[in-house]
Amino acid sequence: MSVKIKVENLSKIFGKSPKKILKNLEAGMKKDEILKKTGHAVGVNNVSFEVNDGEIFVIMGLSGSGKSTLIRCLNLLNRPTNGKIFVDNENIVEYSKAELQKFRQEKIAMVFQHFGLFNHRTVIGNIEYGLEIKGIPKMERYKIAKEALEIVGLKGWEDSMIFELSGGMQQRVGLARALANSPEILLMDEPFSALDPLIRRDMHLELLDIQSKIKKTIIFITHDVNEAFKLGDRVAVMKDGQIVQIGTPEEILSNPSNEYIEDFVKDIDRTKVLRAKHVMKKVGVVASIKDSPKVAIRHMEDVGISSIFVVGKSREVLGIVTIDDCLEAIKEKQSLKDILRDDFITTDEETYVQDLIPMAVISKFPIVVVDENKKLSGIILRVSVLSSLV
């Protein structure tokens, strides 16, 4: 996966003489001390990270941690005091005024917490706005805006006024407006924090569904650890203007880097973060559909199990057989194909543990995990599901 954004040693200090204060920061003076002695506010302190093309990279932190200051540096709404920001290997900090304008119009877009919509315009008029500024002809921009509206699930609302829409629908319009400009990078600054919990949950699912289709590079800001872990391919945790840990949700949950991170994630519902791929076990032995019942029994006896999954030529799961089934098949001169059971449960690698729990309760056999090609990836034992709860 290629790197889309690379940030190196980025700092942002607010005040009259930020460059002068930078020396104090580099010398180890703390954020609070700088504010008290100089009146300068440190928003971001020597931050470095990379964002891969097509991933959702979440920046998470409490109020005042620097996350919103940081995201505004990425499109230079906040001009960094120090550091470099590479987008597609170009340092945008060095852009001319014309280059920056082109960058903002063509490569990057922002979705705000409070929507930023125009109440005097219709839904389609709001989505067209950026295209209108760029001078796109009326019919062409209408077509583009309508397509963006369909992507966010608001087809048929083109002529409605903004005040006629719910909060969730308004945020979809804001997202559609950003998508209409066909940016490669989406900056989303706490876009769902003003929404009711149920609407917010729906927007999470909507964003993930949209992302599966458009594969944009998304930088998402939140103070909500559950939201961060649900949406992020990777998560950066900020404190006092610095990044204290970067990793996948599973890595941060399993290996917090310090006490601050431990405290941050202690109340996380692990079943909503861990997925089948994290709790499954690799299958040590399987039977081939070409095997005889006698061979299948030998495989089971070798590893001390009483049932075994049967796979086809491409390792696709065809069924399961037990020792008793095989013993009976030998008497009746039957093949494995004749005694295959299909009363087992199959899931994919991305299924959350919370969804595996009811499966584990009712399944008499291990749950089968298959990959995107329906090939056997692993199995989940009931004890594995239960142990993930603690």
Short mmCIF file of C-alpha atoms in Angstrom, two decimals:
data_model
loop_
_atom_site.label_atom_id
_atom_site.label_comp_id
_atom_site.label_asym_id
_atom_site.label_seq_id
_atom_site.Cartn_x
_atom_site.Cartn_y
_atom_site.Cartn_z
CA MET A 1 0.00 0.00 0.00
CA SER A 2 1.48 3.35 -1.04
CA VAL A 3 1.89 6.34 1.27
CA LYS A 4 -0.46 9.20 0.40
CA ILE A 5 0.42 11.69 3.17
CA LYS A 6 3.67 11.95 5.09
CA VAL A 7 4.01 14.42 7.96
CA GLU A 8 7.49 15.15 9.35
CA ASN A 9 8.28 17.00 12.60
CA LEU A 10 5.17 19.18 12.38
CA SER A 11 4.59 21.88 14.99
CA LYS A 12 2.00 24.63 15.22
CA ILE A 13 2.30 27.42 17.79
CA PHE A 14 -0.23 30.23 18.10
CA GLY A 15 0.97 33.68 19.13
CA LYS A 16 2.98 36.72 18.05
CA SER A 17 6.41 35.05 17.79
CA PRO A 18 5.90 31.33 17.17
CA LYS A 19 9.31 30.75 15.58
CA LYS A 20 11.05 32.14 18.66
CA ILE A 21 8.91 29.99 20.98
CA LEU A 22 9.76 26.91 18.90
CA LYS A 23 13.25 26.96 20.45
CA ASN A 24 11.72 26.73 23.93
CA LEU A 25 9.60 23.79 22.81
CA GLU A 26 12.60 22.02 21.30
CA ALA A 27 14.51 22.61 24.54
CA GLY A 28 11.85 20.62 26.41
CA MET A 29 9.65 23.34 27.87
CA LYS A 30 6.15 22.01 28.49
CA LYS A 31 3.02 23.27 26.74
CA ASP A 32 1.45 24.72 29.91
CA GLU A 33 4.69 26.43 30.91
CA ILE A 34 5.03 28.07 27.48
CA LEU A 35 1.47 29.38 27.71
CA LYS A 36 2.01 30.73 31.22
CA LYS A 37 5.37 32.40 30.55
CA THR A 38 4.95 33.60 26.95
CA GLY A 39 1.24 33.67 26.17
CA HIS A 40 1.80 31.35 23.19
CA ALA A 41 -0.38 28.26 22.72
CA VAL A 42 1.17 25.04 21.45
CA GLY A 43 -1.37 23.31 19.22
CA VAL A 44 0.84 20.60 17.69
CA ASN A 45 4.26 19.55 18.96
CA ASN A 46 6.73 17.76 16.67
CA VAL A 47 4.30 15.30 15.13
CA SER A 48 5.28 12.74 12.47
CA PHE A 49 3.11 10.08 10.83
CA GLU A 50 2.15 8.54 7.50
CA VAL A 51 -1.27 7.88 5.98
CA ASN A 52 -1.69 5.16 3.37
CA ASP A 53 -3.61 5.63 0.16
CA GLY A 54 -7.24 4.58 0.61
CA GLU A 55 -7.23 4.10 4.39
CA ILE A 56 -9.33 5.69 7.10
CA PHE A 57 -6.79 7.20 9.48
CA VAL A 58 -8.41 8.37 12.70
CA ILE A 59 -6.84 11.01 14.94
CA MET A 60 -8.31 10.66 18.42
CA GLY A 61 -7.86 12.75 21.53
CA LEU A 62 -9.59 14.65 24.26
CA SER A 63 -10.52 18.32 23.96
CA GLY A 64 -7.34 20.42 23.70
CA SER A 65 -5.15 17.52 22.54
CA GLY A 66 -4.38 19.24 19.22
CA LYS A 67 -6.29 16.99 16.86
CA SER A 68 -8.37 19.72 15.15
CA THR A 69 -5.33 21.99 14.90
CA LEU A 70 -3.46 19.15 13.21
CA ILE A 71 -6.12 18.36 10.63
CA ARG A 72 -6.27 22.05 9.66
CA CYS A 73 -2.54 21.94 9.01
CA LEU A 74 -3.08 19.25 6.40
CA ASN A 75 -4.85 21.69 4.06
CA LEU A 76 -2.87 24.68 5.40
CA LEU A 77 -5.86 26.40 6.97
CA ASN A 78 -3.36 26.42 9.83
CA ARG A 79 0.09 27.33 8.52
CA PRO A 80 2.63 25.12 10.36
CA THR A 81 5.27 26.82 12.48
CA ASN A 82 7.70 24.07 11.57
CA GLY A 83 7.81 20.79 9.67
CA LYS A 84 6.88 19.28 6.33
CA ILE A 85 3.67 17.84 4.88
CA PHE A 86 4.14 15.64 1.83
CA VAL A 87 1.14 14.71 -0.30
CA ASP A 88 2.07 12.41 -3.17
CA ASN A 89 5.72 13.24 -2.41
CA GLU A 90 5.20 17.01 -2.76
CA ASN A 91 5.79 19.26 0.24
CA ILE A 92 2.61 21.35 0.25
CA VAL A 93 4.06 23.74 2.84
CA GLU A 94 6.20 25.13 0.01
CA TYR A 95 3.27 25.60 -2.39
CA SER A 96 2.70 28.98 -4.00
CA LYS A 97 -0.69 30.65 -3.58
CA ALA A 98 -1.82 29.33 -6.98
CA GLU A 99 -0.56 25.79 -6.25
CA LEU A 100 -2.32 25.77 -2.88
CA GLN A 101 -5.59 26.93 -4.44
CA LYS A 102 -5.38 24.15 -7.03
CA PHE A 103 -4.56 21.62 -4.30
CA ARG A 104 -7.62 22.62 -2.28
CA GLN A 105 -9.89 22.59 -5.32
CA GLU A 106 -8.76 19.30 -6.82
CA LYS A 107 -7.07 17.04 -4.29
CA ILE A 108 -8.48 17.66 -0.81
CA ALA A 109 -11.88 18.44 0.74
CA MET A 110 -13.16 18.96 4.26
CA VAL A 111 -16.36 17.92 6.05
CA PHE A 112 -17.15 19.98 9.14
CA GLN A 113 -18.88 19.15 12.43
CA HIS A 114 -21.64 21.72 11.94
CA PHE A 115 -22.24 20.93 8.27
CA GLY A 116 -21.45 24.43 6.88
CA LEU A 117 -24.42 24.34 4.52
CA PHE A 118 -26.28 27.29 2.96
CA ASN A 119 -29.88 27.51 4.17
CA HIS A 120 -30.91 29.65 1.18
CA ARG A 121 -29.87 26.93 -1.27
CA THR A 122 -31.54 23.63 -2.10
CA VAL A 123 -29.82 20.34 -1.41
CA ILE A 124 -28.53 20.09 -4.98
CA GLY A 125 -27.53 23.76 -4.89
CA ASN A 126 -25.37 23.13 -1.83
CA ILE A 127 -23.66 20.17 -3.46
CA GLU A 128 -23.04 22.15 -6.65
CA TYR A 129 -21.42 25.05 -4.80
CA GLY A 130 -17.78 23.97 -5.09
CA LEU A 131 -18.24 23.04 -8.74
CA GLU A 132 -19.84 26.41 -9.37
CA ILE A 133 -16.82 28.17 -7.87
CA LYS A 134 -14.57 26.15 -10.17
CA GLY A 135 -16.58 27.33 -13.18
CA ILE A 136 -18.09 23.96 -14.13
CA PRO A 137 -20.98 24.44 -16.61
CA LYS A 138 -24.48 24.23 -15.10
CA MET A 139 -25.64 20.95 -16.69
CA GLU A 140 -22.35 19.20 -15.95
CA ARG A 141 -22.25 20.27 -12.31
CA TYR A 142 -25.90 19.23 -11.83
CA LYS A 143 -25.07 15.75 -13.14
CA ILE A 144 -22.00 15.44 -10.87
CA ALA A 145 -23.92 16.71 -7.84
CA LYS A 146 -26.78 14.30 -8.48
CA GLU A 147 -24.36 11.37 -8.65
CA ALA A 148 -22.79 12.44 -5.34
CA LEU A 149 -26.25 12.67 -3.80
CA GLU A 150 -26.97 9.09 -4.85
CA ILE A 151 -23.70 7.89 -3.29
CA VAL A 152 -24.77 9.21 0.13
CA GLY A 153 -28.29 7.77 -0.20
CA LEU A 154 -30.30 10.97 -0.72
CA LYS A 155 -31.65 10.42 -4.20
CA GLY A 156 -34.95 12.26 -4.59
CA TRP A 157 -34.08 15.08 -2.15
CA GLU A 158 -32.47 17.31 -4.77
CA ASP A 159 -34.97 20.17 -4.55
CA SER A 160 -35.52 20.12 -0.79
CA MET A 161 -34.33 23.00 1.37
CA ILE A 162 -31.67 22.35 3.99
CA PHE A 163 -33.95 23.22 6.92
CA GLU A 164 -36.31 20.43 5.83
CA LEU A 165 -33.66 17.77 6.51
CA SER A 166 -32.71 15.98 9.72
CA GLY A 167 -29.24 16.40 11.19
CA GLY A 168 -28.06 13.10 9.71
CA MET A 169 -29.37 14.02 6.28
CA GLN A 170 -27.68 17.42 6.47
CA GLN A 171 -24.38 15.75 7.25
CA ARG A 172 -24.86 13.51 4.23
CA VAL A 173 -25.33 16.63 2.10
CA GLY A 174 -22.07 17.98 3.51
CA LEU A 175 -20.35 14.71 2.61
CA ALA A 176 -21.89 14.74 -0.87
CA ARG A 177 -20.65 18.31 -1.42
CA ALA A 178 -17.13 17.18 -0.57
CA LEU A 179 -17.37 14.11 -2.82
CA ALA A 180 -18.71 16.15 -5.74
CA ASN A 181 -15.29 17.77 -6.16
CA SER A 182 -13.82 14.27 -6.54
CA PRO A 183 -11.03 14.80 -4.00
CA GLU A 184 -8.41 12.16 -3.34
CA ILE A 185 -8.29 13.11 0.36
CA LEU A 186 -11.20 13.76 2.73
CA LEU A 187 -10.64 15.60 6.01
CA MET A 188 -13.47 14.98 8.47
CA ASP A 189 -13.35 17.04 11.67
CA GLU A 190 -15.70 15.40 14.22
CA PRO A 191 -18.42 15.25 11.53
CA PHE A 192 -20.87 13.16 13.56
CA SER A 193 -20.38 14.53 17.07
CA ALA A 194 -23.44 16.81 16.89
CA LEU A 195 -25.76 13.97 15.91
CA ASP A 196 -28.01 11.84 18.12
CA PRO A 197 -26.49 8.44 19.03
CA LEU A 198 -28.77 6.40 16.75
CA ILE A 199 -28.23 8.71 13.78
CA ARG A 200 -24.54 8.71 14.53
CA ARG A 201 -24.41 4.92 14.40
CA ASP A 202 -26.21 4.96 11.05
CA MET A 203 -23.69 7.48 9.73
CA HIS A 204 -20.82 5.22 10.79
CA LEU A 205 -22.29 2.40 8.71
CA GLU A 206 -23.00 4.79 5.85
CA LEU A 207 -19.43 6.09 5.81
CA LEU A 208 -17.95 2.58 5.85
CA ASP A 209 -20.28 1.56 3.03
CA ILE A 210 -19.36 4.62 0.97
CA GLN A 211 -15.66 4.08 1.63
CA SER A 212 -15.90 0.49 0.39
CA LYS A 213 -17.04 1.92 -2.95
CA ILE A 214 -14.91 5.06 -3.37
CA LYS A 215 -11.68 4.15 -1.52
CA LYS A 216 -10.69 7.70 -0.61
CA THR A 217 -7.90 8.57 1.81
CA ILE A 218 -9.79 9.79 4.89
CA ILE A 219 -8.42 11.62 7.93
CA PHE A 220 -11.13 11.43 10.60
CA ILE A 221 -11.05 13.43 13.85
CA THR A 222 -12.91 12.29 16.98
CA HIS A 223 -12.79 12.39 20.78
CA ASP A 224 -14.83 9.16 20.97
CA VAL A 225 -12.70 6.04 21.34
CA ASN A 226 -15.55 3.75 20.25
CA GLU A 227 -16.05 5.78 17.08
CA ALA A 228 -12.31 5.77 16.40
CA PHE A 229 -12.00 2.02 16.78
CA LYS A 230 -15.10 1.34 14.70
CA LEU A 231 -14.05 3.47 11.72
CA GLY A 232 -10.27 3.52 11.72
CA ASP A 233 -8.00 1.23 9.77
CA ARG A 234 -5.37 2.82 12.00
CA VAL A 235 -5.69 5.23 14.90
CA ALA A 236 -3.36 7.94 16.21
CA VAL A 237 -3.95 8.97 19.83
CA MET A 238 -2.99 12.56 20.73
CA LYS A 239 -2.23 14.21 24.06
CA ASP A 240 -0.88 17.71 24.67
CA GLY A 241 -0.20 18.28 20.98
CA GLN A 242 1.76 15.06 20.51
CA ILE A 243 0.96 11.62 19.13
CA VAL A 244 1.47 9.04 21.86
CA GLN A 245 0.56 5.90 19.91
CA ILE A 246 -0.33 4.85 16.38
CA GLY A 247 -1.70 1.43 15.50
CA THR A 248 -4.68 -0.58 14.41
CA PRO A 249 -7.56 -0.62 16.92
CA GLU A 250 -6.61 -4.19 17.80
CA GLU A 251 -2.94 -3.27 18.37
CA ILE A 252 -3.82 -0.33 20.63
CA LEU A 253 -6.34 -2.39 22.59
CA SER A 254 -3.98 -5.34 22.99
CA ASN A 255 -0.72 -3.42 23.50
CA PRO A 256 -1.31 0.08 24.92
CA SER A 257 1.97 2.02 24.92
CA ASN A 258 1.56 3.68 28.33
CA GLU A 259 -0.81 4.28 31.24
CA TYR A 260 -2.58 7.10 29.41
CA ILE A 261 -3.55 4.76 26.56
CA GLU A 262 -4.51 2.03 29.03
CA ASP A 263 -6.86 4.45 30.76
CA PHE A 264 -8.21 5.62 27.40
CA VAL A 265 -9.22 2.13 26.27
CA LYS A 266 -10.14 0.49 29.58
CA ASP A 267 -13.88 0.86 29.07
CA ILE A 268 -13.87 -0.26 25.44
CA ASP A 269 -16.23 -3.11 24.59
CA ARG A 270 -13.69 -5.55 23.13
CA THR A 271 -16.44 -7.44 21.29
CA LYS A 272 -17.03 -4.34 19.15
CA VAL A 273 -13.35 -4.05 18.22
CA LEU A 274 -12.01 -7.59 17.87
CA ARG A 275 -13.06 -9.52 14.80
CA ALA A 276 -13.13 -13.14 13.73
CA LYS A 277 -9.60 -12.91 12.31
CA HIS A 278 -8.29 -11.96 15.76
CA VAL A 279 -9.82 -14.85 17.72
CA MET A 280 -9.78 -17.63 15.13
CA LYS A 281 -7.31 -20.49 15.15
CA LYS A 282 -5.58 -21.88 12.11
CA VAL A 283 -6.85 -25.32 11.15
CA GLY A 284 -4.15 -27.90 11.79
CA VAL A 285 -5.69 -30.67 9.73
CA VAL A 286 -8.57 -31.07 7.29
CA ALA A 287 -9.87 -33.91 5.17
CA SER A 288 -10.00 -33.80 1.39
CA ILE A 289 -13.25 -34.70 -0.33
CA LYS A 290 -11.21 -37.39 -2.10
CA ASP A 291 -10.21 -39.01 1.19
CA SER A 292 -11.90 -42.20 2.34
CA PRO A 293 -13.74 -42.29 5.69
CA LYS A 294 -10.87 -44.42 7.01
CA VAL A 295 -8.31 -41.70 6.12
CA ALA A 296 -10.53 -39.07 7.71
CA ILE A 297 -10.64 -41.11 10.96
CA ARG A 298 -6.84 -41.35 10.92
CA HIS A 299 -6.55 -37.54 10.58
CA MET A 300 -8.87 -37.06 13.56
CA GLU A 301 -7.06 -39.61 15.73
CA ASP A 302 -3.67 -38.01 14.93
CA VAL A 303 -4.69 -34.70 16.53
CA GLY A 304 -7.25 -35.98 19.04
CA ILE A 305 -10.45 -34.49 17.65
CA SER A 306 -13.86 -36.04 17.04
CA SER A 307 -14.89 -34.13 13.92
CA ILE A 308 -13.10 -32.70 10.90
CA PHE A 309 -13.89 -30.26 8.13
CA VAL A 310 -13.85 -31.49 4.57
CA VAL A 311 -12.50 -29.24 1.82
CA GLY A 312 -12.50 -29.28 -1.95
CA LYS A 313 -9.69 -28.85 -4.46
CA SER A 314 -9.41 -25.09 -3.82
CA ARG A 315 -9.69 -25.46 -0.03
CA GLU A 316 -13.32 -24.37 -0.07
CA VAL A 317 -15.29 -25.81 2.85
CA LEU A 318 -17.71 -28.52 1.69
CA GLY A 319 -18.87 -29.86 5.04
CA ILE A 320 -17.92 -31.57 8.28
CA VAL A 321 -17.85 -35.22 9.34
CA THR A 322 -17.56 -36.90 12.75
CA ILE A 323 -15.75 -40.10 13.75
CA ASP A 324 -19.11 -41.80 14.32
CA ASP A 325 -20.27 -40.75 10.84
CA CYS A 326 -17.08 -42.17 9.32
CA LEU A 327 -17.33 -45.48 11.22
CA GLU A 328 -20.88 -45.90 10.00
CA ALA A 329 -19.81 -44.97 6.44
CA ILE A 330 -17.16 -47.72 6.46
CA LYS A 331 -19.84 -50.28 7.38
CA GLU A 332 -22.19 -48.99 4.67
CA LYS A 333 -19.37 -48.63 2.11
CA GLN A 334 -20.07 -44.92 1.71
CA SER A 335 -17.75 -42.06 0.72
CA LEU A 336 -17.16 -38.82 2.60
CA LYS A 337 -19.42 -37.09 0.10
CA ASP A 338 -22.29 -39.31 1.22
CA ILE A 339 -22.00 -38.34 4.90
CA LEU A 340 -21.14 -34.63 4.74
CA ARG A 341 -22.92 -32.51 7.34
CA ASP A 342 -23.85 -28.90 6.65
CA ASP A 343 -25.10 -28.01 10.13
CA PHE A 344 -22.17 -25.73 10.92
CA ILE A 345 -21.92 -21.93 10.87
CA THR A 346 -19.73 -19.97 8.48
CA THR A 347 -18.57 -16.38 8.86
CA ASP A 348 -15.94 -14.08 7.32
CA GLU A 349 -12.75 -12.69 8.81
CA GLU A 350 -14.22 -9.21 9.42
CA THR A 351 -17.17 -10.29 11.59
CA TYR A 352 -17.10 -8.62 15.01
CA VAL A 353 -16.94 -10.81 18.11
CA GLN A 354 -20.22 -9.31 19.34
CA ASP A 355 -21.87 -10.94 16.31
CA LEU A 356 -20.04 -14.21 16.88
CA ILE A 357 -21.40 -14.68 20.41
CA PRO A 358 -24.93 -15.80 19.42
CA MET A 359 -23.41 -18.05 16.73
CA ALA A 360 -21.14 -19.71 19.28
CA VAL A 361 -24.06 -20.32 21.63
CA ILE A 362 -26.09 -22.32 19.13
CA SER A 363 -23.33 -24.03 17.12
CA LYS A 364 -22.43 -27.61 18.01
CA PHE A 365 -19.26 -27.37 15.90
CA PRO A 366 -16.50 -24.73 15.69
CA ILE A 367 -17.46 -21.70 13.59
CA VAL A 368 -15.82 -21.76 10.17
CA VAL A 369 -14.03 -18.58 9.05
CA VAL A 370 -13.62 -18.12 5.31
CA ASP A 371 -11.71 -15.51 3.34
CA GLU A 372 -13.01 -13.31 0.51
CA ASN A 373 -12.68 -16.27 -1.89
CA LYS A 374 -14.72 -18.54 0.42
CA LYS A 375 -11.64 -20.59 1.24
CA LEU A 376 -11.05 -21.95 4.74
CA SER A 377 -9.14 -19.39 6.77
CA GLY A 378 -9.58 -20.73 10.30
CA ILE A 379 -12.01 -21.91 12.96
CA ILE A 380 -13.37 -20.29 16.10
CA LEU A 381 -13.93 -22.34 19.22
CA ARG A 382 -16.57 -21.31 21.74
CA VAL A 383 -13.87 -20.78 24.37
CA SER A 384 -12.09 -18.32 22.04
CA VAL A 385 -15.20 -16.16 21.82
CA LEU A 386 -15.69 -16.20 25.60
CA SER A 387 -12.03 -15.41 26.35
CA SER A 388 -12.20 -12.31 24.14
CA LEU A 389 -14.73 -10.81 26.56
CA VAL A 390 -12.10 -10.33 29.27
#
